[in-house]
């Protein structure tokens, strides 16, 4: 009986100690949840990106250049003179199909500066928070915990490009690191002078409609407003498809999020292409950004991603 009682008491003490340790761990992180003090700037204001910290010999730790005031540093792969992060959109690779893009960021915590750092972030010139990790966007955490000195691989997730800030909170400090997030719109590739939107083929003007081999249009109806060159693109579809009288093109801006337009175009006869339906179009996107154009006529569907510049 005494032995059984001793075992029960010992188990109870162990549970209490375990619960106390767990509570203490939670308390440590909770203490680092200070209010965010990342500043705001007006859209269009130059991003005050942080500079590299040249006082630390990062190579001696086996890592690349760190940015900001430390002692926890993000190590970017962008421009060497300022904190910047490049990422593709719409997301490709491991993030394909997710509205949140991202890029790998290595973090480095200098030895001798504690072993707990909480990292959070938000956009300076917009509404979005920074998120972290590889999970699908509904489950992405809005904080990252660094629990030891040294280097820590991570992934920063972003909804759009812009100017962002990380806030790093340690036991005795709270600091902000600002970085420029450069979104690269993964518009459809152009093959010579034509671009595909599913079964639809559009014939474009490469001097105006192609940037780095990818599809690009301008805001409004003109390729070149100064010369009056309109943004006409004929869309071809094999005659074997059953179509309606009109082609409807619906545009939705992917990044920055928000914005849409819809246009309809009537089929035109073409004696030079008797085996094709032809829908002449003059697209008028209302805003710059990374857009998805959805095509519909009859039961036929297609889509294409296009970069829209001012």
PDB file of C-alpha atoms in Angstrom:
ATOM      1  CA  UNK A   1       0.000   0.000   0.000  1.00  0.00           C
ATOM      2  CA  UNK A   2       2.761   2.431   0.990  1.00  0.00           C
ATOM      3  CA  UNK A   3       4.660   1.616  -2.206  1.00  0.00           C
ATOM      4  CA  UNK A   4       1.553   2.169  -4.341  1.00  0.00           C
ATOM      5  CA  UNK A   5       0.874   5.433  -2.520  1.00  0.00           C
ATOM      6  CA  UNK A   6       4.460   6.558  -3.111  1.00  0.00           C
ATOM      7  CA  UNK A   7       4.137   5.789  -6.823  1.00  0.00           C
ATOM      8  CA  UNK A   8       0.900   7.774  -7.042  1.00  0.00           C
ATOM      9  CA  UNK A   9       2.417  10.716  -5.183  1.00  0.00           C
ATOM     10  CA  UNK A  10       5.503  10.599  -7.412  1.00  0.00           C
ATOM     11  CA  UNK A  11       3.371  10.521 -10.531  1.00  0.00           C
ATOM     12  CA  UNK A  12       1.327  13.423  -9.227  1.00  0.00           C
ATOM     13  CA  UNK A  13       4.454  15.467  -8.532  1.00  0.00           C
ATOM     14  CA  UNK A  14       5.759  14.668 -12.026  1.00  0.00           C
ATOM     15  CA  UNK A  15       2.481  15.838 -13.568  1.00  0.00           C
ATOM     16  CA  UNK A  16       2.566  19.044 -11.539  1.00  0.00           C
ATOM     17  CA  UNK A  17       6.179  19.706 -12.535  1.00  0.00           C
ATOM     18  CA  UNK A  18       5.394  18.971 -16.187  1.00  0.00           C
ATOM     19  CA  UNK A  19       2.389  21.279 -16.124  1.00  0.00           C
ATOM     20  CA  UNK A  20       4.440  23.964 -14.391  1.00  0.00           C
ATOM     21  CA  UNK A  21       7.197  23.663 -17.001  1.00  0.00           C
ATOM     22  CA  UNK A  22       4.648  23.871 -19.816  1.00  0.00           C
ATOM     23  CA  UNK A  23       3.038  26.894 -18.190  1.00  0.00           C
ATOM     24  CA  UNK A  24       6.444  28.531 -17.761  1.00  0.00           C
ATOM     25  CA  UNK A  25       7.236  27.972 -21.455  1.00  0.00           C
ATOM     26  CA  UNK A  26       3.921  29.544 -22.458  1.00  0.00           C
ATOM     27  CA  UNK A  27       4.556  32.455 -20.124  1.00  0.00           C
ATOM     28  CA  UNK A  28       7.979  33.103 -21.692  1.00  0.00           C
ATOM     29  CA  UNK A  29       6.486  33.430 -25.178  1.00  0.00           C
ATOM     30  CA  UNK A  30       3.484  35.352 -23.899  1.00  0.00           C
ATOM     31  CA  UNK A  31       5.806  37.929 -22.361  1.00  0.00           C
ATOM     32  CA  UNK A  32       7.299  38.529 -25.810  1.00  0.00           C
ATOM     33  CA  UNK A  33       3.893  39.338 -27.315  1.00  0.00           C
ATOM     34  CA  UNK A  34       4.407  43.075 -27.102  1.00  0.00           C
ATOM     35  CA  UNK A  35       2.231  45.421 -29.192  1.00  0.00           C
ATOM     36  CA  UNK A  36       3.361  45.744 -32.799  1.00  0.00           C
ATOM     37  CA  UNK A  37       5.054  49.084 -33.375  1.00  0.00           C
ATOM     38  CA  UNK A  38       5.839  48.683 -37.060  1.00  0.00           C
ATOM     39  CA  UNK A  39       5.266  52.118 -38.653  1.00  0.00           C
ATOM     40  CA  UNK A  40       2.891  52.876 -41.519  1.00  0.00           C
ATOM     41  CA  UNK A  41       3.667  54.721 -44.742  1.00  0.00           C
ATOM     42  CA  UNK A  42       1.439  55.970 -47.550  1.00  0.00           C
ATOM     43  CA  UNK A  43       1.172  53.810 -50.691  1.00  0.00           C
ATOM     44  CA  UNK A  44       3.752  54.921 -53.223  1.00  0.00           C
ATOM     45  CA  UNK A  45       6.199  56.145 -50.583  1.00  0.00           C
ATOM     46  CA  UNK A  46       9.717  54.712 -51.059  1.00  0.00           C
ATOM     47  CA  UNK A  47      10.236  51.739 -48.763  1.00  0.00           C
ATOM     48  CA  UNK A  48      12.722  52.576 -45.965  1.00  0.00           C
ATOM     49  CA  UNK A  49      14.329  49.130 -46.168  1.00  0.00           C
ATOM     50  CA  UNK A  50      16.899  48.259 -43.511  1.00  0.00           C
ATOM     51  CA  UNK A  51      20.612  48.264 -44.291  1.00  0.00           C
ATOM     52  CA  UNK A  52      23.051  45.397 -43.764  1.00  0.00           C
ATOM     53  CA  UNK A  53      24.748  45.226 -40.366  1.00  0.00           C
ATOM     54  CA  UNK A  54      28.429  45.539 -41.274  1.00  0.00           C
ATOM     55  CA  UNK A  55      29.584  45.426 -37.645  1.00  0.00           C
ATOM     56  CA  UNK A  56      29.116  41.643 -37.473  1.00  0.00           C
ATOM     57  CA  UNK A  57      31.337  39.119 -39.261  1.00  0.00           C
ATOM     58  CA  UNK A  58      28.544  36.826 -40.407  1.00  0.00           C
ATOM     59  CA  UNK A  59      30.945  34.673 -42.425  1.00  0.00           C
ATOM     60  CA  UNK A  60      32.618  33.557 -39.221  1.00  0.00           C
ATOM     61  CA  UNK A  61      29.271  32.014 -38.243  1.00  0.00           C
ATOM     62  CA  UNK A  62      28.885  30.357 -41.640  1.00  0.00           C
ATOM     63  CA  UNK A  63      25.920  32.476 -42.776  1.00  0.00           C
ATOM     64  CA  UNK A  64      25.298  35.263 -45.276  1.00  0.00           C
ATOM     65  CA  UNK A  65      24.812  38.975 -44.700  1.00  0.00           C
ATOM     66  CA  UNK A  66      22.312  39.923 -42.013  1.00  0.00           C
ATOM     67  CA  UNK A  67      20.072  42.995 -42.131  1.00  0.00           C
ATOM     68  CA  UNK A  68      18.740  45.336 -39.484  1.00  0.00           C
ATOM     69  CA  UNK A  69      19.811  46.118 -35.916  1.00  0.00           C
ATOM     70  CA  UNK A  70      19.953  42.518 -34.646  1.00  0.00           C
ATOM     71  CA  UNK A  71      20.621  40.499 -32.619  1.00  0.00           C
ATOM     72  CA  UNK A  72      18.219  38.352 -34.689  1.00  0.00           C
ATOM     73  CA  UNK A  73      18.855  38.873 -38.387  1.00  0.00           C
ATOM     74  CA  UNK A  74      17.014  37.871 -41.565  1.00  0.00           C
ATOM     75  CA  UNK A  75      19.387  36.821 -44.338  1.00  0.00           C
ATOM     76  CA  UNK A  76      17.915  37.637 -47.756  1.00  0.00           C
ATOM     77  CA  UNK A  77      18.921  36.584 -51.259  1.00  0.00           C
ATOM     78  CA  UNK A  78      17.976  39.910 -52.881  1.00  0.00           C
ATOM     79  CA  UNK A  79      19.915  43.148 -53.218  1.00  0.00           C
ATOM     80  CA  UNK A  80      23.051  43.304 -51.055  1.00  0.00           C
ATOM     81  CA  UNK A  81      22.675  46.994 -50.127  1.00  0.00           C
ATOM     82  CA  UNK A  82      19.187  46.812 -48.585  1.00  0.00           C
ATOM     83  CA  UNK A  83      16.786  44.265 -47.151  1.00  0.00           C
ATOM     84  CA  UNK A  84      14.701  42.874 -50.005  1.00  0.00           C
ATOM     85  CA  UNK A  85      12.858  39.690 -50.844  1.00  0.00           C
ATOM     86  CA  UNK A  86      11.808  38.507 -54.318  1.00  0.00           C
ATOM     87  CA  UNK A  87       8.958  36.043 -54.821  1.00  0.00           C
ATOM     88  CA  UNK A  88       6.916  34.657 -57.706  1.00  0.00           C
ATOM     89  CA  UNK A  89       3.180  35.133 -58.087  1.00  0.00           C
ATOM     90  CA  UNK A  90       0.907  33.293 -58.750  1.00  0.00           C
ATOM     91  CA  UNK A  91       2.655  30.912 -56.427  1.00  0.00           C
ATOM     92  CA  UNK A  92       4.583  28.086 -58.031  1.00  0.00           C
ATOM     93  CA  UNK A  93       6.368  25.041 -56.669  1.00  0.00           C
ATOM     94  CA  UNK A  94       5.367  24.058 -53.153  1.00  0.00           C
ATOM     95  CA  UNK A  95       2.871  26.973 -52.912  1.00  0.00           C
ATOM     96  CA  UNK A  96       1.151  26.310 -56.253  1.00  0.00           C
ATOM     97  CA  UNK A  97      -2.538  27.183 -56.108  1.00  0.00           C
ATOM     98  CA  UNK A  98      -2.271  29.052 -52.802  1.00  0.00           C
ATOM     99  CA  UNK A  99      -3.117  32.785 -52.720  1.00  0.00           C
ATOM    100  CA  UNK A 100      -0.156  33.366 -50.388  1.00  0.00           C
ATOM    101  CA  UNK A 101       3.252  33.343 -52.051  1.00  0.00           C
ATOM    102  CA  UNK A 102       6.528  33.175 -50.231  1.00  0.00           C
ATOM    103  CA  UNK A 103      10.258  32.837 -50.107  1.00  0.00           C
ATOM    104  CA  UNK A 104      12.829  31.127 -47.932  1.00  0.00           C
ATOM    105  CA  UNK A 105      14.486  33.370 -45.350  1.00  0.00           C
ATOM    106  CA  UNK A 106      17.299  32.197 -43.099  1.00  0.00           C
ATOM    107  CA  UNK A 107      17.280  33.726 -39.614  1.00  0.00           C
ATOM    108  CA  UNK A 108      20.378  34.030 -37.448  1.00  0.00           C
ATOM    109  CA  UNK A 109      20.394  34.760 -33.708  1.00  0.00           C
ATOM    110  CA  UNK A 110      23.765  35.832 -32.363  1.00  0.00           C
ATOM    111  CA  UNK A 111      25.087  33.801 -29.440  1.00  0.00           C
ATOM    112  CA  UNK A 112      24.953  35.563 -26.097  1.00  0.00           C
ATOM    113  CA  UNK A 113      21.648  37.342 -26.693  1.00  0.00           C
ATOM    114  CA  UNK A 114      19.247  34.919 -25.045  1.00  0.00           C
ATOM    115  CA  UNK A 115      17.470  31.956 -26.552  1.00  0.00           C
ATOM    116  CA  UNK A 116      13.955  33.270 -27.156  1.00  0.00           C
ATOM    117  CA  UNK A 117      12.961  35.590 -30.016  1.00  0.00           C
ATOM    118  CA  UNK A 118       9.441  36.153 -31.311  1.00  0.00           C
ATOM    119  CA  UNK A 119       9.164  37.307 -34.936  1.00  0.00           C
ATOM    120  CA  UNK A 120       5.999  38.879 -36.357  1.00  0.00           C
ATOM    121  CA  UNK A 121       5.380  41.312 -39.175  1.00  0.00           C
ATOM    122  CA  UNK A 122       3.011  43.375 -41.263  1.00  0.00           C
ATOM    123  CA  UNK A 123       2.842  45.586 -44.334  1.00  0.00           C
ATOM    124  CA  UNK A 124       3.847  49.229 -43.887  1.00  0.00           C
ATOM    125  CA  UNK A 125       1.906  50.451 -46.933  1.00  0.00           C
ATOM    126  CA  UNK A 126      -1.063  48.078 -46.858  1.00  0.00           C
ATOM    127  CA  UNK A 127      -3.295  45.867 -44.702  1.00  0.00           C
ATOM    128  CA  UNK A 128      -1.548  42.504 -44.725  1.00  0.00           C
ATOM    129  CA  UNK A 129       0.256  40.652 -41.963  1.00  0.00           C
ATOM    130  CA  UNK A 130       3.353  38.567 -42.586  1.00  0.00           C
ATOM    131  CA  UNK A 131       2.831  34.850 -42.140  1.00  0.00           C
ATOM    132  CA  UNK A 132       5.275  32.000 -41.785  1.00  0.00           C
ATOM    133  CA  UNK A 133       5.676  28.358 -42.740  1.00  0.00           C
ATOM    134  CA  UNK A 134       4.739  25.923 -45.493  1.00  0.00           C
ATOM    135  CA  UNK A 135       1.147  25.147 -44.529  1.00  0.00           C
ATOM    136  CA  UNK A 136      -1.823  26.067 -46.764  1.00  0.00           C
ATOM    137  CA  UNK A 137      -2.863  29.677 -46.205  1.00  0.00           C
ATOM    138  CA  UNK A 138      -5.863  29.051 -43.901  1.00  0.00           C
ATOM    139  CA  UNK A 139      -3.487  27.498 -41.366  1.00  0.00           C
ATOM    140  CA  UNK A 140      -0.462  29.788 -41.647  1.00  0.00           C
ATOM    141  CA  UNK A 141       0.777  31.148 -38.293  1.00  0.00           C
ATOM    142  CA  UNK A 142       1.368  34.890 -37.997  1.00  0.00           C
ATOM    143  CA  UNK A 143       4.425  34.462 -35.787  1.00  0.00           C
ATOM    144  CA  UNK A 144       7.700  32.561 -35.764  1.00  0.00           C
ATOM    145  CA  UNK A 145       9.571  31.458 -32.642  1.00  0.00           C
ATOM    146  CA  UNK A 146      13.353  31.231 -32.454  1.00  0.00           C
ATOM    147  CA  UNK A 147      14.321  29.132 -29.438  1.00  0.00           C
ATOM    148  CA  UNK A 148      18.123  28.935 -29.693  1.00  0.00           C
ATOM    149  CA  UNK A 149      21.114  30.871 -30.964  1.00  0.00           C
ATOM    150  CA  UNK A 150      22.427  30.082 -34.431  1.00  0.00           C
ATOM    151  CA  UNK A 151      20.788  29.802 -37.837  1.00  0.00           C
ATOM    152  CA  UNK A 152      17.148  28.878 -38.419  1.00  0.00           C
ATOM    153  CA  UNK A 153      15.679  28.116 -41.872  1.00  0.00           C
ATOM    154  CA  UNK A 154      12.200  29.563 -42.334  1.00  0.00           C
ATOM    155  CA  UNK A 155       9.695  30.656 -44.967  1.00  0.00           C
ATOM    156  CA  UNK A 156       8.122  34.103 -45.082  1.00  0.00           C
ATOM    157  CA  UNK A 157       4.636  34.099 -46.658  1.00  0.00           C
ATOM    158  CA  UNK A 158       3.150  37.186 -48.313  1.00  0.00           C
ATOM    159  CA  UNK A 159      -0.172  37.972 -49.972  1.00  0.00           C
ATOM    160  CA  UNK A 160       1.256  40.645 -52.255  1.00  0.00           C
ATOM    161  CA  UNK A 161       4.334  42.746 -52.888  1.00  0.00           C
ATOM    162  CA  UNK A 162       5.043  45.933 -50.969  1.00  0.00           C
ATOM    163  CA  UNK A 163       6.966  47.314 -48.025  1.00  0.00           C
ATOM    164  CA  UNK A 164       6.963  45.103 -44.928  1.00  0.00           C
ATOM    165  CA  UNK A 165       8.446  45.061 -41.472  1.00  0.00           C
ATOM    166  CA  UNK A 166       9.458  42.274 -39.130  1.00  0.00           C
ATOM    167  CA  UNK A 167       9.245  43.000 -35.408  1.00  0.00           C
ATOM    168  CA  UNK A 168      11.689  40.968 -33.342  1.00  0.00           C
ATOM    169  CA  UNK A 169      10.956  40.727 -29.624  1.00  0.00           C
ATOM    170  CA  UNK A 170      13.555  39.307 -27.272  1.00  0.00           C
ATOM    171  CA  UNK A 171      13.839  39.270 -23.479  1.00  0.00           C
ATOM    172  CA  UNK A 172      15.100  42.856 -23.266  1.00  0.00           C
ATOM    173  CA  UNK A 173      14.554  44.376 -26.704  1.00  0.00           C
ATOM    174  CA  UNK A 174      11.966  45.020 -29.404  1.00  0.00           C
ATOM    175  CA  UNK A 175      13.228  46.058 -32.831  1.00  0.00           C
ATOM    176  CA  UNK A 176      11.920  46.491 -36.367  1.00  0.00           C
ATOM    177  CA  UNK A 177      13.520  45.342 -39.623  1.00  0.00           C
ATOM    178  CA  UNK A 178      11.985  46.762 -42.816  1.00  0.00           C
ATOM    179  CA  UNK A 179      12.235  44.954 -46.141  1.00  0.00           C
ATOM    180  CA  UNK A 180      11.029  45.487 -49.692  1.00  0.00           C
ATOM    181  CA  UNK A 181       8.988  42.551 -51.067  1.00  0.00           C
ATOM    182  CA  UNK A 182       9.227  42.433 -54.855  1.00  0.00           C
ATOM    183  CA  UNK A 183       6.470  40.423 -56.515  1.00  0.00           C
ATOM    184  CA  UNK A 184       7.369  38.866 -59.863  1.00  0.00           C
ATOM    185  CA  UNK A 185       4.185  38.212 -61.814  1.00  0.00           C
ATOM    186  CA  UNK A 186       4.428  34.778 -63.436  1.00  0.00           C
ATOM    187  CA  UNK A 187       2.464  35.797 -66.513  1.00  0.00           C
ATOM    188  CA  UNK A 188       1.923  33.321 -69.343  1.00  0.00           C
ATOM    189  CA  UNK A 189       4.875  32.693 -71.624  1.00  0.00           C
ATOM    190  CA  UNK A 190       4.593  34.069 -75.148  1.00  0.00           C
ATOM    191  CA  UNK A 191       5.568  31.792 -78.018  1.00  0.00           C
ATOM    192  CA  UNK A 192       6.772  34.071 -80.801  1.00  0.00           C
ATOM    193  CA  UNK A 193       3.769  36.319 -81.364  1.00  0.00           C
ATOM    194  CA  UNK A 194       1.036  34.295 -79.704  1.00  0.00           C
ATOM    195  CA  UNK A 195      -0.121  33.430 -76.206  1.00  0.00           C
ATOM    196  CA  UNK A 196      -2.427  30.630 -75.091  1.00  0.00           C
ATOM    197  CA  UNK A 197      -5.443  30.852 -72.792  1.00  0.00           C
ATOM    198  CA  UNK A 198      -6.404  27.191 -72.713  1.00  0.00           C
ATOM    199  CA  UNK A 199      -7.855  26.412 -76.170  1.00  0.00           C
ATOM    200  CA  UNK A 200      -7.805  30.112 -77.133  1.00  0.00           C
ATOM    201  CA  UNK A 201      -4.810  31.588 -78.954  1.00  0.00           C
ATOM    202  CA  UNK A 202      -4.197  35.334 -78.947  1.00  0.00           C
ATOM    203  CA  UNK A 203      -1.900  37.066 -81.424  1.00  0.00           C
ATOM    204  CA  UNK A 204       0.061  39.821 -79.703  1.00  0.00           C
ATOM    205  CA  UNK A 205       2.572  42.518 -80.603  1.00  0.00           C
ATOM    206  CA  UNK A 206       5.922  41.386 -79.116  1.00  0.00           C
ATOM    207  CA  UNK A 207       7.514  44.873 -78.953  1.00  0.00           C
ATOM    208  CA  UNK A 208       4.685  45.986 -76.641  1.00  0.00           C
ATOM    209  CA  UNK A 209       3.098  42.863 -75.182  1.00  0.00           C
ATOM    210  CA  UNK A 210       6.107  40.815 -74.095  1.00  0.00           C
ATOM    211  CA  UNK A 211       8.451  41.412 -71.131  1.00  0.00           C
ATOM    212  CA  UNK A 212      11.069  38.791 -70.298  1.00  0.00           C
ATOM    213  CA  UNK A 213       9.230  36.354 -72.540  1.00  0.00           C
ATOM    214  CA  UNK A 214       5.919  36.780 -70.697  1.00  0.00           C
ATOM    215  CA  UNK A 215       2.551  38.337 -71.516  1.00  0.00           C
ATOM    216  CA  UNK A 216       2.166  42.022 -70.623  1.00  0.00           C
ATOM    217  CA  UNK A 217      -0.560  44.606 -71.260  1.00  0.00           C
ATOM    218  CA  UNK A 218      -1.118  48.231 -70.290  1.00  0.00           C
ATOM    219  CA  UNK A 219      -3.788  49.900 -68.190  1.00  0.00           C
ATOM    220  CA  UNK A 220      -6.512  51.212 -70.488  1.00  0.00           C
ATOM    221  CA  UNK A 221      -7.090  50.536 -74.162  1.00  0.00           C
ATOM    222  CA  UNK A 222      -3.721  51.568 -75.620  1.00  0.00           C
ATOM    223  CA  UNK A 223      -0.383  49.851 -76.040  1.00  0.00           C
ATOM    224  CA  UNK A 224       1.096  53.281 -76.722  1.00  0.00           C
ATOM    225  CA  UNK A 225      -1.128  56.212 -75.820  1.00  0.00           C
ATOM    226  CA  UNK A 226       1.202  58.746 -77.439  1.00  0.00           C
ATOM    227  CA  UNK A 227       0.804  57.172 -80.879  1.00  0.00           C
ATOM    228  CA  UNK A 228      -2.756  55.954 -80.351  1.00  0.00           C
ATOM    229  CA  UNK A 229      -1.783  52.309 -80.843  1.00  0.00           C
ATOM    230  CA  UNK A 230      -4.703  50.369 -79.391  1.00  0.00           C
ATOM    231  CA  UNK A 231      -4.504  47.134 -77.439  1.00  0.00           C
ATOM    232  CA  UNK A 232      -6.167  44.969 -80.091  1.00  0.00           C
ATOM    233  CA  UNK A 233      -5.704  41.211 -79.800  1.00  0.00           C
ATOM    234  CA  UNK A 234      -7.589  38.692 -81.965  1.00  0.00           C
ATOM    235  CA  UNK A 235      -8.418  35.460 -80.148  1.00  0.00           C
ATOM    236  CA  UNK A 236      -8.643  32.297 -82.246  1.00  0.00           C
ATOM    237  CA  UNK A 237     -10.458  29.086 -81.398  1.00  0.00           C
ATOM    238  CA  UNK A 238     -10.701  25.946 -83.522  1.00  0.00           C
ATOM    239  CA  UNK A 239     -13.924  25.710 -85.521  1.00  0.00           C
ATOM    240  CA  UNK A 240     -14.614  22.295 -83.953  1.00  0.00           C
ATOM    241  CA  UNK A 241     -15.601  24.030 -80.703  1.00  0.00           C
ATOM    242  CA  UNK A 242     -19.230  25.052 -80.240  1.00  0.00           C
ATOM    243  CA  UNK A 243     -19.282  28.704 -79.256  1.00  0.00           C
ATOM    244  CA  UNK A 244     -21.741  31.429 -78.373  1.00  0.00           C
ATOM    245  CA  UNK A 245     -22.185  34.693 -80.218  1.00  0.00           C
ATOM    246  CA  UNK A 246     -19.824  36.456 -77.826  1.00  0.00           C
ATOM    247  CA  UNK A 247     -16.567  35.854 -76.038  1.00  0.00           C
ATOM    248  CA  UNK A 248     -16.661  37.072 -72.443  1.00  0.00           C
ATOM    249  CA  UNK A 249     -13.350  37.932 -70.801  1.00  0.00           C
ATOM    250  CA  UNK A 250     -13.429  38.475 -67.054  1.00  0.00           C
ATOM    251  CA  UNK A 251     -10.346  39.903 -65.380  1.00  0.00           C
ATOM    252  CA  UNK A 252      -9.579  39.467 -61.681  1.00  0.00           C
ATOM    253  CA  UNK A 253      -6.556  41.055 -60.077  1.00  0.00           C
ATOM    254  CA  UNK A 254      -4.539  38.507 -58.122  1.00  0.00           C
ATOM    255  CA  UNK A 255      -1.958  40.874 -56.692  1.00  0.00           C
ATOM    256  CA  UNK A 256      -2.407  43.335 -55.202  1.00  0.00           C
ATOM    257  CA  UNK A 257      -5.740  41.693 -54.324  1.00  0.00           C
ATOM    258  CA  UNK A 258      -8.890  43.458 -55.455  1.00  0.00           C
ATOM    259  CA  UNK A 259     -10.184  44.756 -58.751  1.00  0.00           C
ATOM    260  CA  UNK A 260     -12.087  43.214 -61.638  1.00  0.00           C
ATOM    261  CA  UNK A 261     -13.429  43.975 -65.084  1.00  0.00           C
ATOM    262  CA  UNK A 262     -15.557  42.197 -67.686  1.00  0.00           C
ATOM    263  CA  UNK A 263     -15.696  42.738 -71.442  1.00  0.00           C
ATOM    264  CA  UNK A 264     -17.571  40.974 -74.235  1.00  0.00           C
ATOM    265  CA  UNK A 265     -16.482  40.649 -77.852  1.00  0.00           C
ATOM    266  CA  UNK A 266     -18.484  39.521 -80.856  1.00  0.00           C
ATOM    267  CA  UNK A 267     -17.257  36.850 -83.226  1.00  0.00           C
ATOM    268  CA  UNK A 268     -16.025  38.140 -86.579  1.00  0.00           C
ATOM    269  CA  UNK A 269     -15.915  36.322 -89.881  1.00  0.00           C
ATOM    270  CA  UNK A 270     -12.484  35.503 -91.288  1.00  0.00           C
ATOM    271  CA  UNK A 271     -12.090  34.303 -94.868  1.00  0.00           C
ATOM    272  CA  UNK A 272      -8.358  33.827 -94.272  1.00  0.00           C
ATOM    273  CA  UNK A 273      -8.987  31.474 -91.320  1.00  0.00           C
ATOM    274  CA  UNK A 274     -12.053  29.394 -92.250  1.00  0.00           C
ATOM    275  CA  UNK A 275     -11.138  26.668 -89.742  1.00  0.00           C
ATOM    276  CA  UNK A 276     -11.105  29.124 -86.807  1.00  0.00           C
ATOM    277  CA  UNK A 277     -13.545  31.155 -84.759  1.00  0.00           C
ATOM    278  CA  UNK A 278     -12.116  34.657 -84.415  1.00  0.00           C
ATOM    279  CA  UNK A 279     -12.967  37.131 -81.637  1.00  0.00           C
ATOM    280  CA  UNK A 280     -11.260  40.528 -82.063  1.00  0.00           C
ATOM    281  CA  UNK A 281     -10.700  42.239 -78.707  1.00  0.00           C
ATOM    282  CA  UNK A 282      -9.461  45.511 -77.290  1.00  0.00           C
ATOM    283  CA  UNK A 283      -8.761  44.853 -73.624  1.00  0.00           C
ATOM    284  CA  UNK A 284      -9.040  47.720 -71.135  1.00  0.00           C
ATOM    285  CA  UNK A 285      -7.603  46.632 -67.765  1.00  0.00           C
ATOM    286  CA  UNK A 286      -8.397  49.289 -65.122  1.00  0.00           C
ATOM    287  CA  UNK A 287      -5.364  48.884 -62.844  1.00  0.00           C
ATOM    288  CA  UNK A 288      -1.790  47.699 -62.788  1.00  0.00           C
ATOM    289  CA  UNK A 289      -0.965  44.379 -61.159  1.00  0.00           C
ATOM    290  CA  UNK A 290      -0.911  40.653 -61.760  1.00  0.00           C
ATOM    291  CA  UNK A 291      -4.200  39.582 -63.354  1.00  0.00           C
ATOM    292  CA  UNK A 292      -5.987  36.381 -64.312  1.00  0.00           C
ATOM    293  CA  UNK A 293      -8.140  36.657 -67.446  1.00  0.00           C
ATOM    294  CA  UNK A 294     -10.902  34.040 -67.726  1.00  0.00           C
ATOM    295  CA  UNK A 295     -12.399  33.303 -71.163  1.00  0.00           C
ATOM    296  CA  UNK A 296     -15.864  31.923 -71.839  1.00  0.00           C
ATOM    297  CA  UNK A 297     -17.946  31.374 -74.958  1.00  0.00           C
ATOM    298  CA  UNK A 298     -20.636  28.733 -75.100  1.00  0.00           C
ATOM    299  CA  UNK A 299     -19.270  25.810 -73.083  1.00  0.00           C
ATOM    300  CA  UNK A 300     -15.627  26.632 -73.842  1.00  0.00           C
ATOM    301  CA  UNK A 301     -13.393  27.926 -71.043  1.00  0.00           C
ATOM    302  CA  UNK A 302      -9.803  29.097 -70.734  1.00  0.00           C
ATOM    303  CA  UNK A 303      -7.633  31.441 -68.711  1.00  0.00           C
ATOM    304  CA  UNK A 304      -4.325  33.264 -68.870  1.00  0.00           C
ATOM    305  CA  UNK A 305      -2.232  35.244 -66.355  1.00  0.00           C
ATOM    306  CA  UNK A 306      -1.003  38.633 -67.541  1.00  0.00           C
ATOM    307  CA  UNK A 307       1.102  41.395 -66.066  1.00  0.00           C
ATOM    308  CA  UNK A 308      -0.563  44.804 -66.357  1.00  0.00           C
ATOM    309  CA  UNK A 309       1.661  47.899 -66.282  1.00  0.00           C
ATOM    310  CA  UNK A 310       0.697  51.549 -66.226  1.00  0.00           C
TER     311      UNK A 310
END
